[in-house]
Amino acid sequence: MAVSFLGKRIALTQRSFLKIPKRHGYIVLLPEIGEESSEKNPLLKDDNLPEFNTLTIEKCIAAIGKQTVDFEEKMKNLENIVDSKNVDVFNDWLHPIEDAYLPLETTWGIAKTLYFGNQSMMPTKCYMGIHERATRAIASKFGSAPLFKACKEALENKDIKLTHSQRRVLTKYVLEGTLNGLQLQGKEFEKYSDDLSYIMTKIKEYKAKYESSTAVYNMAIHNKHIIEDFPEDYLQSIATDPRQPYMGPWKITLKPYILQPFMEYCPDRELRAAIWDADVTRCSNYQERSVQASVTLEELRGRRIEQAQRLGFKNYADMSMQTKMAGTLENLHDTLETLRQTAFPVQEQEIASLTDFAKERGFNDAIRVWDIAYWGRKQRLSMYNCNEYKWREYFPLPTVLSGLFNHIESLFNVKIVESKKADIWHKDVWFFDIFDLNGSSATPIANFYLDPYARGREKFRKEQDSGWVSTIKSKSKIGNSTPLIALIFNFPPPIGDKPSLLSFRDVQVLFQKFGHALQHLLTTIEYSDIAGLSFVEWDAVFICDFFMENWLYEPFMLQKISEHYKTKEPLPAEAIEGIKKIRSHLAGYKLCKELYLSHLDLELHSSETFWVPMMKRLWPKYFVLPLEKRDVHVCNFEAIWSGNWAAAYFSKVWSEMIAADLYTAFQENKSDESQKELGARFRNTFLSLGGSYPSAEVFRKFRGRDPSPQALLDNLGLTRTAKETK
C-alpha cells in the first residue's frame, strides 16, 4: 500500500508535468578495471548513474584503489608545472584537480551509501578501508605546498581577473592550506606534522577505548513487568529473538538507540540508575585500566592547543573559529550566555514542576538525572495528551512524503518525480528526479535515492532516530556533474496492507534530512569545492535541517502530511495542539544541556585546566540538579574526542538559532504571495549559494540584518515561560 499510494501521486504529476525522455542502451561493466576506464568511473552505467544491481565489494575496492592512485599521481604531476611561468591556476591546476576528484568522490559516495543502506554488501571493515584510502587521497588537495603558494599568489594578484566563485575557491585552498601548516618553514613544519600525527594516534587510541568500553556492557532483563510500556519496535531491537519481541529475555546495551528509549520507558528506577551509571562512567577510572581514557584525552587536548599555537592562534578553540559562522569566541560566548540567561530560570521551574508531578504519582524522592527522561515522558503524555505511538496511525509514510514533496515544490518552485531508470540496492529503494520549474528544461537538475525502512542489522544505526544523507555526486560545471544523493532512514517497514507508520520523531528526522539534502540538490554553484554544503561553515551546515523542521509545528502542515491510515480521518485538533506545544516541554533543561556541553567543549580546547575541576565549575551554571559523584561524562564525550566536533559541538545549537530567525520571516508574512517570494529568496540564498559566500553574508542577503538568538527562545516557548515565571 505504501508504495502504491506514493506511486499514484507521482504518476499523476508525471502525466501532467513533463514527458521524460526514455533512456536506452544500459551496458553492464565487468569488475576488472582496464586502461580504457581511466576517464570513466567503472561503477557507473552509461547514463552516469551507479550500477547498484551488479555492484560488489571487490568492484568498489578496485575502483577506489585505482582512482586514489590516479588522483595522487595527478597531484604530483601538476606540482611540477607550478614553477613554470604563465601558469593559469584554474585552467592548468584547479580544473584538472576537480576533474580527477569527481570520480573518486562518486566511488566513495557509492560505498558510503551501501555502508549505511546495506551492510551485507558493504561491511564496516571494508567501508573503513575505502573511507581511509579516499580521505588520505583527498587530503593531498589541501596538503600541497606548491598549490597553496600558487593559490595565495593568485588571490593577492590584482591583475588577475577572477569571478566571485573563483575567489572563493582560492580562499578555501588558502584557508585549508594555512590550517594544514603550509605557511610554516623547515623544522616548524616538521613539528606541526608531528602534532598532526600524534593527534591522529591519540584519536585512534581513544576510539578503541570508547568502543571497547561500550561493547563490553550489557544488561539482561527477564521480568516482563519491566517492559510492559515499551513500544513494540523497540522491543524488537532488544529482544533476544526479534520475531518474538514479547517473549524475552531482553538485552540492554549502551548503544544510543537502545539507551535513550530505555531511560524513557523503564519504570524500575534502580535499573535506570544502573544503566545511567554504566553510560557516564565509560572510559573513566571507574573501569578497568585498558579502557581508561582520562590520560589519553588530556594528551589529546594538550597537543591540539599546541598545534593551534604553532599556527599563531591563542588556542584550539580560537583556531576553530576560522571555519565557523560565529566568527569569534567572544561573539559565540555572548550568544550562548544570552540563551542561558533565559533558559536557566525556566529550567528551575521545569524541574520543580516535574518533581511535583512525580510526587503526585507516588514518587517520594528528589528527582535525579536518571529520572528526567522517564518522568518527562509521563508528564508530556499527561499535559498534552500526546500518545506519540497512537499518533503513528496518522502518519503513514506515503502521506507524509506526499505532503512534504508538495510543500517543497510550492515553496521552491521545483517538481519531484519518481523514476524507474536507476539501479537500486534493495527493492524498497525509490529514485527521484528533481526538475526546476524556473527553467524550461526537461532534464532533471538533481536526483536522489530514498531508502526508508529499517532492515534489522542490514542497515547502519547509531541514534534512536537515525537518518543519513550520503553524497554520491556533487554539482560541477567542470565535470558536467549534477547532484546525486541517497537519503537513508530506519522507519518501520510496511506489514501486509499496513503502510509504514511514523512516530512524530520519525517525521522530524525526515523533514530535517530533506532540509539538509536540498542544500546539496538545489545548489547553482559551478565548482564542487564550494557547491552545496562544501565550504559551508561547520556551525551553519544544519541550518536548512532545522529550517524545514520548523514547518512541522504549523497546523496547516500537520494537516497536509497526516491522515489515519485506515479511516483517512485528519489528525485530531487536540493532537495538532499537543504537537505545537510539545517542543516547549522541558525546553529550558534540554537547551541548557546543549549549552553546557558546548561551553565545556570550548573550554576543554582553550584552557589547560584539568577537566575534573572544569566540569565541576561549569555544571552548576547550567543545571538545577547537582552533579552526581560518579558522573564523569567528559571521558565519554565521544563527539569531541574521536568524532569531528572538537571545539565545534555548539554547531547544532547555532544552526538551530539561525534557522529559527530565518523561519520567523515566514511567520511574519503569511500571505501566499509573501510565502512565494520568501521561498524564492530562501532558494536563491541558502539553497543555491552553497559555500560561495560566508554564511553570515548569506543570512544578511536573506534577512537584511545580523542574526538574533531571540527567535530560538521564542520558538521553544522559553520567552513566554520566562515571563510567566517572573
XYZ file of C-alpha atoms in Angstrom:
726
model
C 0.000 0.000 0.000
C 2.831 2.403 0.920
C 4.460 2.194 -2.471
C 1.253 2.193 -4.497
C -0.104 5.310 -2.764
C 3.034 7.309 -3.442
C 3.320 5.835 -6.919
C -0.213 7.013 -7.734
C 0.557 10.558 -6.708
C 3.814 10.650 -8.632
C 2.240 9.074 -11.712
C -0.331 11.852 -11.823
C 2.343 14.507 -11.604
C 4.342 12.826 -14.367
C 1.434 12.844 -16.811
C 0.510 16.429 -16.084
C 4.026 17.798 -15.971
C 6.810 16.544 -18.191
C 7.366 13.912 -20.785
C 10.570 12.357 -19.561
C 12.883 11.242 -22.379
C 13.450 7.476 -22.336
C 16.922 6.078 -21.655
C 18.163 3.186 -23.774
C 21.244 1.040 -24.078
C 22.367 0.404 -20.493
C 25.553 -1.677 -20.500
C 26.993 -3.954 -17.841
C 30.633 -3.318 -16.955
C 32.896 -6.106 -15.770
C 34.639 -5.847 -12.374
C 38.098 -5.650 -13.949
C 39.309 -2.118 -14.423
C 41.466 -1.726 -17.509
C 43.250 1.209 -19.057
C 40.232 2.199 -21.130
C 38.275 3.118 -17.988
C 40.760 5.726 -16.773
C 38.499 8.570 -17.907
C 35.319 6.972 -16.578
C 34.002 5.663 -13.294
C 33.622 1.866 -13.687
C 30.834 1.828 -11.080
C 28.556 3.970 -13.270
C 26.270 2.915 -16.111
C 26.262 4.738 -19.437
C 23.694 7.220 -18.081
C 26.150 8.121 -15.263
C 24.020 6.559 -12.524
C 25.511 3.949 -10.165
C 25.338 0.335 -11.263
C 23.929 -0.942 -7.960
C 22.430 -4.139 -9.465
C 25.834 -5.697 -10.158
C 27.960 -3.844 -7.611
C 30.334 -5.821 -5.401
C 32.775 -5.000 -2.618
C 35.594 -6.061 -4.933
C 34.479 -3.561 -7.592
C 34.378 -0.731 -5.032
C 37.801 -1.600 -3.611
C 39.341 -1.917 -7.085
C 37.809 1.378 -8.230
C 38.835 3.352 -5.135
C 42.320 1.870 -5.319
C 42.847 2.961 -8.908
C 41.155 6.348 -8.525
C 43.140 7.325 -5.416
C 46.423 6.354 -7.091
C 45.406 8.294 -10.217
C 44.440 11.310 -8.112
C 47.666 11.335 -6.114
C 49.690 10.925 -9.345
C 47.757 13.824 -10.876
C 48.638 15.998 -7.852
C 52.329 15.111 -8.129
C 52.442 15.768 -11.874
C 50.666 19.102 -11.508
C 53.115 20.244 -8.832
C 55.885 20.084 -11.439
C 54.278 22.779 -13.596
C 53.610 25.304 -10.859
C 57.008 26.954 -11.021
C 56.844 27.462 -14.772
C 55.829 30.934 -15.960
C 52.385 31.955 -17.107
C 50.557 29.222 -15.206
C 46.786 29.731 -15.088
C 45.903 28.479 -11.597
C 42.400 27.418 -12.660
C 42.826 26.034 -16.184
C 46.243 24.448 -15.534
C 45.679 23.324 -11.961
C 42.297 23.525 -10.227
C 40.145 22.376 -13.165
C 42.208 19.189 -13.735
C 42.099 18.507 -9.965
C 38.305 18.830 -9.905
C 38.008 16.586 -12.951
C 40.147 13.911 -11.260
C 38.391 14.299 -7.897
C 34.784 13.771 -9.057
C 35.038 10.023 -9.961
C 36.785 9.420 -6.628
C 34.017 11.275 -4.762
C 31.381 9.181 -6.562
C 33.001 5.847 -5.741
C 33.425 6.913 -2.126
C 29.772 8.047 -2.057
C 28.541 4.741 -3.519
C 30.496 2.801 -0.873
C 29.142 5.077 1.889
C 25.573 4.623 0.631
C 25.922 0.845 0.779
C 27.565 1.076 4.210
C 24.526 2.960 5.548
C 21.938 1.096 3.461
C 23.115 -2.492 3.049
C 25.871 -3.722 5.338
C 25.781 -7.186 3.817
C 27.027 -5.550 0.598
C 29.416 -3.175 2.388
C 30.513 -4.347 5.876
C 32.074 -1.826 8.246
C 35.598 -3.182 7.887
C 35.517 -2.923 4.083
C 33.982 0.532 4.130
C 36.512 1.891 6.637
C 39.327 0.761 4.321
C 37.725 2.645 1.414
C 36.979 5.660 3.641
C 40.555 5.930 4.894
C 42.009 5.500 1.404
C 39.738 8.211 -0.042
C 40.324 10.588 2.881
C 44.075 10.233 2.509
C 43.957 10.949 -1.229
C 41.655 13.940 -0.864
C 43.910 15.390 1.854
C 46.566 15.802 -0.835
C 44.353 18.511 -2.415
C 44.929 20.746 0.579
C 48.367 19.474 1.584
C 50.266 20.653 -1.482
C 52.719 23.467 -0.698
C 53.162 24.499 -4.390
C 49.387 24.682 -4.896
C 48.966 26.630 -1.645
C 51.602 29.129 -2.827
C 50.015 29.436 -6.295
C 46.504 29.992 -4.874
C 47.780 32.562 -2.371
C 49.619 34.493 -5.080
C 46.619 34.383 -7.444
C 44.317 35.658 -4.696
C 46.660 38.538 -3.900
C 47.397 39.449 -7.547
C 45.113 42.338 -8.508
C 45.999 41.940 -12.201
C 44.319 38.522 -12.445
C 40.634 38.757 -13.311
C 38.662 36.323 -11.170
C 34.951 35.665 -10.765
C 33.482 35.782 -7.276
C 33.260 31.967 -7.218
C 36.891 31.641 -8.264
C 37.983 33.956 -5.449
C 36.017 31.850 -3.015
C 37.636 28.613 -4.286
C 41.079 30.178 -3.851
C 40.073 31.371 -0.365
C 39.182 27.779 0.533
C 42.527 26.400 -0.646
C 44.441 29.119 1.191
C 42.484 28.621 4.433
C 42.776 24.823 4.294
C 46.491 25.105 3.483
C 47.034 27.529 6.356
C 45.285 25.183 8.802
C 47.474 22.371 7.448
C 50.566 24.380 8.362
C 51.728 25.024 4.797
C 52.923 28.549 5.616
C 55.385 27.125 8.167
C 59.002 26.579 7.150
C 61.615 23.899 7.861
C 61.617 22.486 11.372
C 58.460 24.361 12.338
C 56.559 22.500 9.620
C 58.114 19.206 10.747
C 56.956 19.880 14.318
C 53.482 20.724 13.049
C 53.359 17.488 11.041
C 54.389 15.658 14.213
C 51.494 17.373 16.026
C 49.020 16.080 13.440
C 50.428 12.530 13.539
C 50.360 12.496 17.341
C 46.768 13.797 17.398
C 45.623 11.112 14.942
C 47.319 8.438 17.068
C 45.554 9.664 20.211
C 42.185 9.857 18.434
C 42.552 6.220 17.345
C 43.648 5.261 20.852
C 40.606 6.969 22.382
C 38.235 5.485 19.789
C 39.436 1.948 20.564
C 38.919 2.514 24.314
C 35.467 4.030 23.760
C 34.295 1.203 21.507
C 35.617 -1.465 23.884
C 34.039 0.229 26.891
C 30.706 0.469 25.069
C 30.741 -3.070 23.689
C 31.596 -4.800 26.954
C 28.416 -3.718 28.766
C 25.005 -5.332 28.539
C 22.172 -5.970 30.956
C 19.662 -8.828 30.569
C 16.041 -8.233 31.604
C 13.838 -11.245 32.320
C 10.954 -9.555 34.170
C 8.009 -8.959 31.801
C 6.578 -6.254 34.065
C 9.575 -4.044 33.255
C 8.799 -3.995 29.532
C 5.002 -3.531 29.721
C 5.076 0.043 28.369
C 7.905 -0.480 25.872
C 6.899 0.168 22.212
C 6.854 -2.944 20.037
C 9.501 -1.783 17.548
C 11.817 -1.011 20.473
C 11.183 -4.461 21.956
C 12.168 -5.973 18.610
C 15.521 -4.201 18.807
C 16.286 -5.510 22.326
C 14.639 -8.960 22.275
C 16.905 -11.998 22.031
C 14.561 -13.192 19.273
C 13.219 -10.139 17.340
C 10.482 -12.328 15.829
C 9.033 -12.788 19.335
C 9.510 -9.333 20.885
C 7.303 -10.064 23.918
C 8.997 -13.338 24.872
C 12.317 -12.131 26.273
C 14.881 -12.041 27.615
C 15.764 -8.517 26.519
C 19.312 -7.187 26.228
C 20.071 -3.547 27.072
C 23.316 -2.056 25.755
C 24.898 1.410 25.710
C 24.196 1.990 22.028
C 22.265 5.296 21.800
C 19.232 3.825 20.006
C 18.921 1.281 22.851
C 19.896 3.501 25.778
C 17.697 6.547 25.088
C 14.295 4.787 24.834
C 15.183 2.608 27.834
C 15.636 5.718 30.011
C 12.234 6.990 28.850
C 10.213 3.793 29.304
C 11.831 1.764 32.098
C 9.684 2.041 35.282
C 12.360 0.492 37.523
C 14.379 3.341 38.988
C 17.270 1.140 40.088
C 17.686 -0.248 36.578
C 17.629 3.269 35.123
C 20.285 4.350 37.632
C 22.425 1.324 36.779
C 22.317 1.979 33.036
C 22.921 5.703 33.555
C 25.947 4.878 35.713
C 27.340 2.491 33.093
C 26.899 5.212 30.478
C 28.563 8.130 32.312
C 31.463 6.068 33.669
C 32.536 4.745 30.264
C 36.280 5.233 29.655
C 36.710 6.562 33.210
C 38.940 5.466 36.079
C 35.958 3.555 37.497
C 36.583 0.993 34.748
C 39.454 -1.393 34.106
C 42.763 0.154 33.086
C 42.667 -0.959 29.428
C 39.684 1.322 28.649
C 40.526 4.297 30.912
C 40.826 7.389 28.711
C 41.444 10.324 31.066
C 45.185 10.453 30.317
C 44.583 9.972 26.580
C 42.124 12.834 26.329
C 44.396 15.137 28.368
C 47.263 14.346 25.985
C 44.958 14.920 23.024
C 43.589 18.284 24.154
C 47.059 19.461 25.202
C 48.547 18.708 21.796
C 45.577 20.281 19.990
C 46.223 23.536 21.854
C 49.952 23.346 20.982
C 49.045 22.690 17.335
C 46.898 25.851 17.214
C 49.549 27.964 18.946
C 52.147 26.820 16.417
C 49.917 28.390 13.740
C 49.676 31.643 15.688
C 46.306 31.159 17.373
C 45.694 31.583 21.111
C 44.338 28.057 21.438
C 42.485 25.319 19.558
C 39.041 26.854 20.130
C 40.326 30.155 18.717
C 41.636 28.300 15.633
C 38.276 26.533 15.271
C 36.549 29.886 14.775
C 38.289 30.205 11.382
C 35.784 27.707 9.981
C 32.703 28.850 11.928
C 29.920 31.324 11.201
C 30.058 32.511 14.834
C 33.293 34.311 13.924
C 34.931 34.871 17.310
C 34.905 33.155 20.678
C 33.722 36.373 22.278
C 30.678 36.584 19.991
C 29.952 32.895 20.493
C 30.151 33.009 24.303
C 27.984 36.160 24.390
C 25.311 34.458 22.271
C 25.340 31.240 24.297
C 25.112 33.255 27.504
C 22.089 35.180 26.176
C 20.356 31.856 25.574
C 21.378 30.528 29.015
C 20.056 33.577 30.887
C 16.533 32.846 29.637
C 16.734 29.027 29.638
C 18.156 28.504 33.144
C 15.334 30.157 35.170
C 12.829 28.236 33.038
C 14.692 25.008 33.831
C 14.308 25.731 37.563
C 10.551 25.954 37.107
C 10.502 22.817 34.900
C 12.338 20.648 37.441
C 10.080 21.879 40.260
C 7.014 21.077 38.145
C 8.375 17.643 37.210
C 9.090 16.875 40.871
C 5.525 17.800 41.863
C 4.131 15.696 39.018
C 6.144 12.642 40.097
C 5.237 13.046 43.779
C 1.541 13.189 42.920
C 2.037 9.720 41.410
C 3.724 8.150 44.417
C 7.346 9.155 43.823
C 8.851 10.076 47.198
C 12.427 11.139 46.483
C 14.320 14.012 44.867
C 14.437 13.924 41.077
C 17.849 12.724 39.864
C 19.377 12.879 36.387
C 18.253 9.317 35.550
C 14.636 10.201 36.392
C 14.160 13.066 33.949
C 13.600 11.102 30.725
C 11.123 8.710 32.410
C 9.037 11.227 34.327
C 9.368 13.739 31.486
C 7.685 11.320 29.069
C 4.867 10.665 31.525
C 4.366 14.375 32.193
C 4.337 15.143 28.459
C 1.672 12.493 27.910
C -0.396 13.893 30.788
C -0.073 17.576 29.842
C -0.607 17.344 26.092
C -2.401 14.012 25.738
C 0.407 13.163 23.335
C 0.477 9.434 22.917
C 3.153 9.510 20.261
C 2.659 5.852 19.402
C -1.067 6.452 18.892
C -0.191 9.349 16.593
C 1.709 6.929 14.351
C -1.588 5.819 12.831
C -1.993 9.332 11.408
C 1.470 9.488 9.822
C 1.668 6.801 7.116
C 4.900 7.388 5.206
C 3.281 7.848 1.749
C 1.012 10.613 3.107
C 3.879 12.328 4.916
C 6.103 12.177 1.819
C 3.334 13.435 -0.433
C 2.753 16.451 1.847
C 6.482 17.121 2.251
C 7.122 16.967 -1.506
C 4.134 19.201 -2.154
C 5.472 21.781 0.307
C 8.991 21.701 -1.160
C 7.555 22.049 -4.670
C 5.338 25.034 -3.854
C 7.942 26.800 -1.716
C 10.926 26.409 -4.059
C 9.242 26.045 -7.484
C 10.563 22.581 -8.305
C 8.941 19.259 -9.192
C 9.856 15.918 -7.610
C 9.065 12.939 -9.856
C 9.636 9.253 -9.194
C 11.674 7.478 -11.864
C 12.329 3.792 -12.545
C 15.508 4.346 -14.580
C 18.023 3.822 -11.768
C 19.541 0.652 -10.341
C 18.762 0.239 -6.633
C 20.451 -1.718 -3.842
C 17.172 -3.039 -2.378
C 13.632 -3.446 -3.688
C 12.344 -0.877 -1.142
C 14.544 1.931 -2.505
C 12.915 4.690 -4.587
C 14.633 7.019 -7.041
C 13.529 10.573 -7.833
C 14.305 13.297 -10.358
C 14.077 16.983 -9.405
C 13.038 19.425 -12.135
C 13.433 23.198 -11.963
C 10.177 24.995 -12.806
C 12.054 28.278 -13.132
C 13.523 26.935 -16.378
C 12.086 25.112 -19.363
C 14.463 22.166 -19.454
C 13.058 18.634 -19.390
C 16.363 17.454 -17.897
C 16.478 16.927 -14.117
C 18.728 19.342 -12.205
C 19.368 16.725 -9.480
C 18.406 13.221 -8.335
C 18.085 11.331 -5.086
C 17.537 7.830 -3.758
C 15.208 7.241 -0.816
C 15.730 4.119 1.303
C 13.151 4.495 4.098
C 12.739 1.227 6.021
C 14.644 -0.449 8.839
C 16.086 -3.829 7.870
C 17.404 -5.258 11.123
C 21.178 -5.393 11.184
C 21.468 -4.851 7.435
C 21.436 -1.077 7.967
C 23.834 1.073 9.940
C 22.247 2.568 13.044
C 23.518 4.874 15.753
C 20.938 7.190 17.309
C 17.406 6.138 18.196
C 16.096 8.004 15.146
C 18.837 7.630 12.560
C 18.798 9.330 9.203
C 21.684 9.716 6.770
C 22.363 11.898 3.754
C 25.063 10.296 1.615
C 26.581 12.427 -1.164
C 27.297 10.444 -4.332
C 27.838 13.242 -6.854
C 28.352 16.985 -6.434
C 27.436 19.756 -8.834
C 30.321 20.684 -11.099
C 30.387 22.561 -14.379
C 33.940 21.332 -14.964
C 32.952 17.680 -14.684
C 29.473 18.170 -16.172
C 28.111 16.642 -12.960
C 24.693 17.154 -11.360
C 23.922 16.493 -7.671
C 23.039 12.950 -6.625
C 22.487 11.815 -3.030
C 20.958 8.968 -1.038
C 18.607 9.543 1.920
C 18.641 6.531 4.232
C 16.344 6.016 7.228
C 15.276 3.337 9.719
C 11.492 3.791 9.648
C 9.143 0.883 10.487
C 8.577 -1.200 7.324
C 5.077 -1.851 5.937
C 3.424 -5.102 7.066
C 0.937 -6.564 4.602
C -1.614 -3.858 3.784
C -0.446 -1.725 6.688
C 1.891 1.059 5.483
C 4.970 2.297 7.294
C 3.653 4.324 10.240
C 5.953 7.078 11.505
C 6.306 8.398 15.021
C 6.380 12.182 15.244
C 10.115 11.912 15.947
C 10.471 9.977 12.666
C 8.654 12.799 10.875
C 11.040 15.338 12.444
C 14.048 13.346 11.228
C 12.544 13.072 7.728
C 11.991 16.845 7.471
C 15.451 17.609 8.876
C 17.272 15.329 6.445
C 15.331 16.649 3.473
C 16.325 20.157 4.526
C 19.943 19.008 4.605
C 19.558 17.326 1.213
C 18.005 20.347 -0.501
C 21.107 22.428 0.110
C 23.108 19.895 -1.896
C 20.450 19.228 -4.546
C 19.449 22.820 -5.394
C 22.867 24.460 -5.437
C 23.660 26.520 -8.546
C 27.400 26.956 -7.923
C 29.653 25.595 -10.671
C 32.682 24.462 -8.601
C 32.228 21.352 -6.436
C 34.657 22.798 -3.856
C 32.094 25.466 -2.926
C 28.809 23.935 -4.145
C 26.076 22.616 -1.862
C 27.441 22.063 1.640
C 31.109 22.306 0.599
C 32.909 25.144 2.394
C 29.796 25.992 4.418
C 30.916 26.755 7.970
C 30.521 23.867 10.402
C 28.029 25.724 12.588
C 25.885 26.540 9.537
C 25.593 23.075 7.956
C 22.409 22.194 9.890
C 20.553 25.461 9.225
C 18.361 24.015 6.466
C 17.699 20.902 8.594
C 16.147 22.944 11.391
C 14.511 25.364 8.959
C 12.499 22.525 7.412
C 11.655 21.038 10.807
C 10.132 24.361 11.918
C 7.268 23.905 9.448
C 6.108 20.841 11.390
C 4.623 22.967 14.144
C 2.250 24.754 11.755
C -1.324 23.349 11.840
C -1.639 23.578 8.037
C 1.498 21.465 7.595
C 0.338 18.840 10.096
C -2.945 18.614 8.200
C -1.088 18.314 4.889
C 1.111 15.395 5.972
C -1.371 13.370 8.037
C -4.430 11.146 7.772
C -5.409 7.970 9.590
C -4.084 5.071 7.545
C -7.410 3.170 7.832
C -10.197 5.726 8.204
C -8.455 8.593 6.304
C -9.618 10.906 9.095
C -7.468 14.007 9.697
C -5.198 14.336 12.706
C -7.429 15.404 15.641
C -7.320 19.065 16.657
C -6.096 18.181 20.167
C -3.179 16.237 18.659
C -2.232 19.235 16.486
C -2.374 21.467 19.548
C -0.285 18.939 21.517
C 2.399 18.814 18.811
C 2.591 22.621 18.717
C 3.261 22.641 22.458
C 5.414 19.549 22.701
C 8.745 21.178 21.878
C 8.317 23.589 24.773
C 8.267 20.678 27.211
C 11.489 20.676 29.278
C 12.903 23.049 26.641
C 14.866 25.002 29.264
C 16.514 21.845 30.598
C 17.296 20.485 27.119
C 18.733 23.768 25.848
C 20.840 24.208 28.989
C 22.240 20.716 28.478
C 23.347 21.579 24.924
C 24.737 24.941 26.084
C 26.668 23.226 28.876
C 28.250 20.666 26.538
C 29.061 23.450 24.064
C 30.748 25.568 26.758
C 32.561 22.542 28.179
C 33.913 21.617 24.733
C 35.139 25.173 24.076
C 36.834 25.409 27.457
C 38.448 21.966 27.107
C 40.039 23.257 23.909
C 41.084 26.685 25.148
C 42.258 26.059 28.718
C 44.960 23.826 30.170
C 42.982 23.301 33.395
C 42.454 19.619 34.243
C 38.975 18.533 33.112
C 37.636 17.476 36.557
C 37.629 20.940 38.238
C 36.477 22.463 34.941
C 33.454 20.141 34.794
C 32.605 20.788 38.467
C 32.794 24.550 37.970
C 30.650 24.695 34.821
C 27.927 22.202 35.834
C 26.021 24.359 38.391
C 25.970 27.269 35.952
C 23.788 25.212 33.599
C 21.938 22.646 35.715
C 19.499 22.862 38.603
C 20.246 19.251 39.584
C 23.583 18.631 41.312
C 26.437 16.833 39.573
C 26.407 13.178 40.649
C 29.601 11.876 42.279
C 30.188 9.160 39.675
C 29.290 11.345 36.696
C 32.484 11.671 34.646
C 30.844 12.283 31.269
C 33.889 14.147 29.910
C 35.585 10.762 29.447
C 32.856 9.534 27.083
C 32.298 12.827 25.221
C 32.985 10.892 22.035
C 31.846 13.599 19.598
C 34.789 15.842 20.524
C 37.452 13.200 21.198
C 37.105 10.823 18.265
C 34.320 12.490 16.293
C 34.880 15.621 14.219
C 33.371 18.112 16.634
C 36.305 19.304 18.770
C 35.637 22.973 19.652
C 32.597 22.694 17.376
C 29.962 20.918 19.485
C 27.988 24.179 19.657
C 27.313 23.930 15.899
C 23.836 22.369 16.156
C 22.626 24.962 18.664
C 23.987 27.728 16.435
C 22.319 26.255 13.317
C 19.034 25.885 15.190
C 19.237 29.511 16.303
C 19.894 30.778 12.748
C 17.127 28.572 11.332
C 14.622 29.944 13.863
C 15.490 33.505 12.848
C 15.106 32.672 9.138
C 11.816 30.899 9.727
C 10.442 33.899 11.617
C 10.378 35.775 8.294
C 7.813 33.230 7.017
C 5.786 33.542 10.223
C 5.690 37.329 9.906
C 4.468 37.257 6.278
C 1.828 34.547 5.847
C 0.088 35.617 2.623
C 0.527 33.246 -0.345
C 2.345 35.948 -2.296
C 4.752 36.659 0.571
C 5.425 32.961 1.146
C 6.217 32.500 -2.551
C 8.563 35.481 -2.557
C 10.299 34.314 0.634
C 10.573 30.755 -0.715
C 12.260 32.065 -3.864
C 14.608 34.215 -1.770
C 15.483 31.277 0.501
C 16.202 29.096 -2.519
C 18.332 31.822 -4.127
C 20.385 32.236 -0.944
C 20.694 29.300 1.433
C 19.831 26.542 -1.047
C 21.618 27.992 -4.055
C 24.801 29.709 -2.905
C 26.465 26.834 -1.039
C 29.846 27.913 0.291
C 30.325 30.621 -2.347
C 29.698 33.285 0.320
C 30.274 33.223 4.097
C 27.062 32.103 5.833
C 26.793 35.384 7.767
C 26.672 37.188 4.424
C 24.116 34.728 3.020
C 21.989 35.351 6.123
C 22.170 39.127 5.561
C 21.168 38.648 1.921
C 18.008 36.901 3.117
C 17.182 38.757 6.329
C 18.767 42.179 5.727
C 20.431 42.194 9.162
C 22.600 40.121 11.510
C 21.043 37.109 13.320
C 19.482 37.278 16.762
C 19.078 34.487 19.375
C 15.608 35.767 20.284
C 13.768 33.734 17.627
C 15.054 30.436 19.045
C 13.912 31.406 22.547
C 10.500 32.301 21.116
C 10.245 29.083 19.060
C 10.997 26.908 22.074
C 8.426 28.781 24.153
C 11.124 29.931 26.572
C 10.409 33.659 26.264
C 6.763 33.137 27.150
C 7.519 30.741 30.022
C 10.200 33.065 31.408
C 7.677 35.932 31.531
C 5.074 33.731 33.200
C 7.662 32.572 35.765
C 8.536 36.172 36.656
